[in-house]
Coordinates of C-alpha atoms and ligand atoms in Angstrom, one line a residue:
X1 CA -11.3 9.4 16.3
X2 CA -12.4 9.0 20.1
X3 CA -15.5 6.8 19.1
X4 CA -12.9 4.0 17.3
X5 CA -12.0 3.3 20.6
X6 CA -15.7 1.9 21.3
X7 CA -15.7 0.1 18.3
X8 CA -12.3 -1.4 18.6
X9 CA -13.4 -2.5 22.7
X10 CA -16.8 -4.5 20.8
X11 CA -14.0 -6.5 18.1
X12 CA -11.8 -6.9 20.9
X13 CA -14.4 -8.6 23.4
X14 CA -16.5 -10.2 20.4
X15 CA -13.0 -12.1 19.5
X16 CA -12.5 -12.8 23.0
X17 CA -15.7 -14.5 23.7
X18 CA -15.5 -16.2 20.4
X19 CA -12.0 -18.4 21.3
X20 CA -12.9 -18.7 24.9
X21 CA -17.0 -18.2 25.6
X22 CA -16.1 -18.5 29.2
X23 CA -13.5 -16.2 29.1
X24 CA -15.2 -13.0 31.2
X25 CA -17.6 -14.9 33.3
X26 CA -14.4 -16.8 34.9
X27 CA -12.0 -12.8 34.8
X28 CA -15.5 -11.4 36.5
X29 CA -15.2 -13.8 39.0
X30 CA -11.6 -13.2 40.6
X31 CA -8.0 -12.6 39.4
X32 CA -5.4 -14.4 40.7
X33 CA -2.0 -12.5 39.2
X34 CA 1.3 -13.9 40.0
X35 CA 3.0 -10.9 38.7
X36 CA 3.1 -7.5 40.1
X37 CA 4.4 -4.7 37.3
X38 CA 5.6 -1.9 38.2
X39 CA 6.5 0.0 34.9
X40 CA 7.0 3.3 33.3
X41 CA 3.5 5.1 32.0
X42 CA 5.0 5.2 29.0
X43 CA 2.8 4.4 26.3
X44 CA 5.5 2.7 24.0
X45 CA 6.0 -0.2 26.9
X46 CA 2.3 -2.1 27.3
X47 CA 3.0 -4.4 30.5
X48 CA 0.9 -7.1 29.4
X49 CA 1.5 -7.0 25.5
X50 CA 5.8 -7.1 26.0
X51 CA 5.3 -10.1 28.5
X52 CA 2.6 -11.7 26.4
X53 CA 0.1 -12.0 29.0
X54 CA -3.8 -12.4 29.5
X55 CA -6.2 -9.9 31.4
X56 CA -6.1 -11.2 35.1
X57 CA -2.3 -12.7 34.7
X58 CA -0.5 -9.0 35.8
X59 CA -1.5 -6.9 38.2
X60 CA -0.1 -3.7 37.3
X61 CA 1.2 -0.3 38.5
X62 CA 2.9 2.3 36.0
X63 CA 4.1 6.1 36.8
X64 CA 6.8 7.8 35.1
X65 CA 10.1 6.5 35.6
X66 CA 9.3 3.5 37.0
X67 CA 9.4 4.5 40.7
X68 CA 8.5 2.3 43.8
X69 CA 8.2 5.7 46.0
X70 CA 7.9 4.3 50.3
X71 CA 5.6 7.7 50.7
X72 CA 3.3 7.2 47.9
X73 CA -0.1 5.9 48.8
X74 CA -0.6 4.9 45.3
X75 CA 2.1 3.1 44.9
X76 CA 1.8 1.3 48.5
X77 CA -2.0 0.3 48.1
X78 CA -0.9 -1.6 45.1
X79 CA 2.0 -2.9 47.1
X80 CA 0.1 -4.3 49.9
X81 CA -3.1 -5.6 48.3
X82 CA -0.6 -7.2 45.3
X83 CA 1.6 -9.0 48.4
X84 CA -1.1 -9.6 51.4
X85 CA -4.2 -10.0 49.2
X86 CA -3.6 -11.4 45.6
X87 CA -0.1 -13.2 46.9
X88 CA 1.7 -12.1 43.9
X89 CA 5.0 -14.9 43.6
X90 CA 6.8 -12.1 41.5
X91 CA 7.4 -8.2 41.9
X92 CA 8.7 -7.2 38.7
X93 CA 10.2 -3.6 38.3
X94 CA 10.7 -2.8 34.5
X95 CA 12.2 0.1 33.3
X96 CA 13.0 1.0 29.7
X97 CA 16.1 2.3 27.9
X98 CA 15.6 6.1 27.0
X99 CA 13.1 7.0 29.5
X100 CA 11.8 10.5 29.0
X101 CA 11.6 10.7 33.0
X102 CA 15.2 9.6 33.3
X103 CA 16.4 12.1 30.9
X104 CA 14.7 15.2 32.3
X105 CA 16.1 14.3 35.8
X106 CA 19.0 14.3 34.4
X107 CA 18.8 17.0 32.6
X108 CA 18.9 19.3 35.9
X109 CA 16.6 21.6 34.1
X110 CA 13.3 22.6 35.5
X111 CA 10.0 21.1 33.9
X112 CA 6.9 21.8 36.8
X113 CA 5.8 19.1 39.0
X114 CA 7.8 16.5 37.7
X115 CA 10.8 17.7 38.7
X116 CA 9.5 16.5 42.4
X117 CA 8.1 13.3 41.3
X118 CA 11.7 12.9 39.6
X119 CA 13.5 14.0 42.4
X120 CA 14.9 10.3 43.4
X121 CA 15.9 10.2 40.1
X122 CA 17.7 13.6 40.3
X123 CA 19.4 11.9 43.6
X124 CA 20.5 8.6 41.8
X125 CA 22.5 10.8 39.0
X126 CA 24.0 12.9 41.3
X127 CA 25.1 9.9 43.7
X128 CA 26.6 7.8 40.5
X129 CA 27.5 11.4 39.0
X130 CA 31.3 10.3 38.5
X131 CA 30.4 7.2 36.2
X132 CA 27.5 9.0 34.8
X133 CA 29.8 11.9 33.2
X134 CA 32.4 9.1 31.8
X135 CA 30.3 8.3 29.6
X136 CA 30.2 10.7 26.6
X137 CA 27.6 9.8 24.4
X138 CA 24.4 11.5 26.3
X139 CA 21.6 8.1 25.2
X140 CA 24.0 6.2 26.8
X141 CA 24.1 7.8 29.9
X142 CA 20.3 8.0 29.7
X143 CA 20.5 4.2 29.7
X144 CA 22.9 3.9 32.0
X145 CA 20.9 5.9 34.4
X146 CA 17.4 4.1 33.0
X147 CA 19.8 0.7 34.5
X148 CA 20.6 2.2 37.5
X149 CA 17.2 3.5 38.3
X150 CA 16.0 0.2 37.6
X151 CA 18.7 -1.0 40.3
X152 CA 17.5 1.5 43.1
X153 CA 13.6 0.9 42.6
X154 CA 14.2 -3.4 43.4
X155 CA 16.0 -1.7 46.4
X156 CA 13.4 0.5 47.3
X157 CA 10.2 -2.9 47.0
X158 CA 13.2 -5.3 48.4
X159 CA 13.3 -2.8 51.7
X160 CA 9.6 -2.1 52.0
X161 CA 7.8 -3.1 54.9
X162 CA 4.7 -5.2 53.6
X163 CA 7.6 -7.1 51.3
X164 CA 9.6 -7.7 54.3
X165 CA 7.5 -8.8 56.6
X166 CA 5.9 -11.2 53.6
X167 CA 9.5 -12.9 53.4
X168 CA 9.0 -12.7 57.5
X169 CA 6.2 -15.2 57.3
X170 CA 8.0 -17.6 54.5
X171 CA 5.8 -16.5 51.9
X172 CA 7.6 -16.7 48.2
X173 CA 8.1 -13.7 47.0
X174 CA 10.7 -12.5 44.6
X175 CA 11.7 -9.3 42.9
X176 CA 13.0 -8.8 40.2
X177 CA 14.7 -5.8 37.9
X178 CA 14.1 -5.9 34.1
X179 CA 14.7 -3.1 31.3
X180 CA 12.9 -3.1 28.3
X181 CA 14.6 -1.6 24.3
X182 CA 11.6 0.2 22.6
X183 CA 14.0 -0.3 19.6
X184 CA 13.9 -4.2 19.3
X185 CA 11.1 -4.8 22.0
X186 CA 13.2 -6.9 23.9
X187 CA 13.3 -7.2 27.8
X188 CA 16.7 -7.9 29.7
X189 CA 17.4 -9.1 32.7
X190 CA 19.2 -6.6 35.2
X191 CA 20.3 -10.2 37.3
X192 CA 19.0 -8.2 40.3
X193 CA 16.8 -10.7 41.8
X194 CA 16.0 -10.8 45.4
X195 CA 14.1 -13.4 46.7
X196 CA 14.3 -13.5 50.8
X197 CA 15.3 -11.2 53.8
X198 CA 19.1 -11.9 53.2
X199 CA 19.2 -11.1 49.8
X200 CA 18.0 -7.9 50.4
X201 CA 20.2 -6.8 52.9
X202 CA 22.9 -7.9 50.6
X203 CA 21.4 -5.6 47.7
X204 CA 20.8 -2.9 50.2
X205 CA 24.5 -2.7 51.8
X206 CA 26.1 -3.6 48.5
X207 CA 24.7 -1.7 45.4
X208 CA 25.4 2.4 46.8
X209 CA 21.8 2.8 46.5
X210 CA 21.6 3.8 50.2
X211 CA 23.6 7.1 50.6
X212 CA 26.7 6.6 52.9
X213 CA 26.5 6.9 56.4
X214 CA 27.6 10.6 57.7
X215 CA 31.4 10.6 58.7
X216 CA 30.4 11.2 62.6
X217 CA 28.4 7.9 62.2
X218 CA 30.3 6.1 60.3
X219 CA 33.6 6.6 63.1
X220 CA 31.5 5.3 65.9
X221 CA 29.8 2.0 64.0
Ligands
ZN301 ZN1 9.8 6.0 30.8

């Protein structure tokens, strides 16, 4: 029923204020996140629950599949206030093993506006289609991609302008790729982490997220 929700929210702030009586006068005040989350909308993977953090601790972003998209304002708005604003120390990107997003990219069939949203995704298993099809069993290969996705959207925050030009001006900023099991509500780390300007041009020329340069191109370089 819709109207547990409102009684649910007065248990859940009445318990609050009763460990902590200051505890929404000092969140009403500011927030001050070191964390920036950028997760799947799925509703099985609760950013702050899995990580075990307070209101005000995580700033957060979530779309399906986990994408840091360099044309999407939402996206980018969080991006830019997270970095230049709140100073986040940590850009986490957190996908999660049998993403529904992942799967219908990969399934090549056609769902509606998704399939554009989901079209980087589409990219990513065509581009790593070889390894993809070597592995037979098909959740697997959904996890494999879910990985790999994972891989490509560090690239994506790691190459971004406002994250760049942050390390450009010394200020600590790291990324970092996770994945998260809905089965045993464990996170793992992809070892993915990029930390300064260096790193991610080592990322960026050495992980095949960026497609290969055009033959013509490639002769002349
Ligand atoms: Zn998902």
């Amino acid at each position: 029923m819709i109207e547990d929700l409102f009684d649910n929210n007065i248990r859940w702030a009445a318990s609050r204020a009763r460990v902590d009586p200051e505890y929404f006068r000092r969140l009403a005040a500011q927030q001050s996140p070191e964390y920036l989350w950028i997760g799947c909308a799925d509703s099985r993977v609760p950013a702050n629950e899995i990580v075990g953090l307070d209101p005000g601790e995580l700033f957060v972003h979530r779309n399906v599949a986990n994408l840091a998209p360099p044309q999407d304002a939402n996206f980018l708005s969080v991006l830019q206030f997270a970095v230049e604003v709140l100073k986040v120390r940590h850009v986490i990107v957190c996908g999660h093993y049998g993403c529904g997003g992942v799967r219908a990219a990969m399934s090549g069939e056609r769902h509606g506006l998704i399939d554009h949203w989901l079209q980087p995704v589409s990219t990513l298993c065509r581009r790593h289609a070889h390894a993809l099809e070597a592995i037979e069993d098909l959740d697997a290969r959904v996890n494999a991609l879910c990985e790999k996705n994972v891989l490509a959207q560090v690239a994506s925050v790691a190459e971004n302008p406002f994250v760049q030009d942050a390390w450009r001006r010394g200020q600590p900023l790291s990324v970092h790729g996770w994945i998260y099991s809905i089965q045993d509500g464990l996170l793992r780390d992809l070892e993915t982490t990029v930390d300064g300007r260096e790193a991610a041009l080592r990322l960026l020329d050495g992980d095949g997220t960026r497609a290969p340069a055009p033959p013509a191109l490639a002769a002349v370089s």
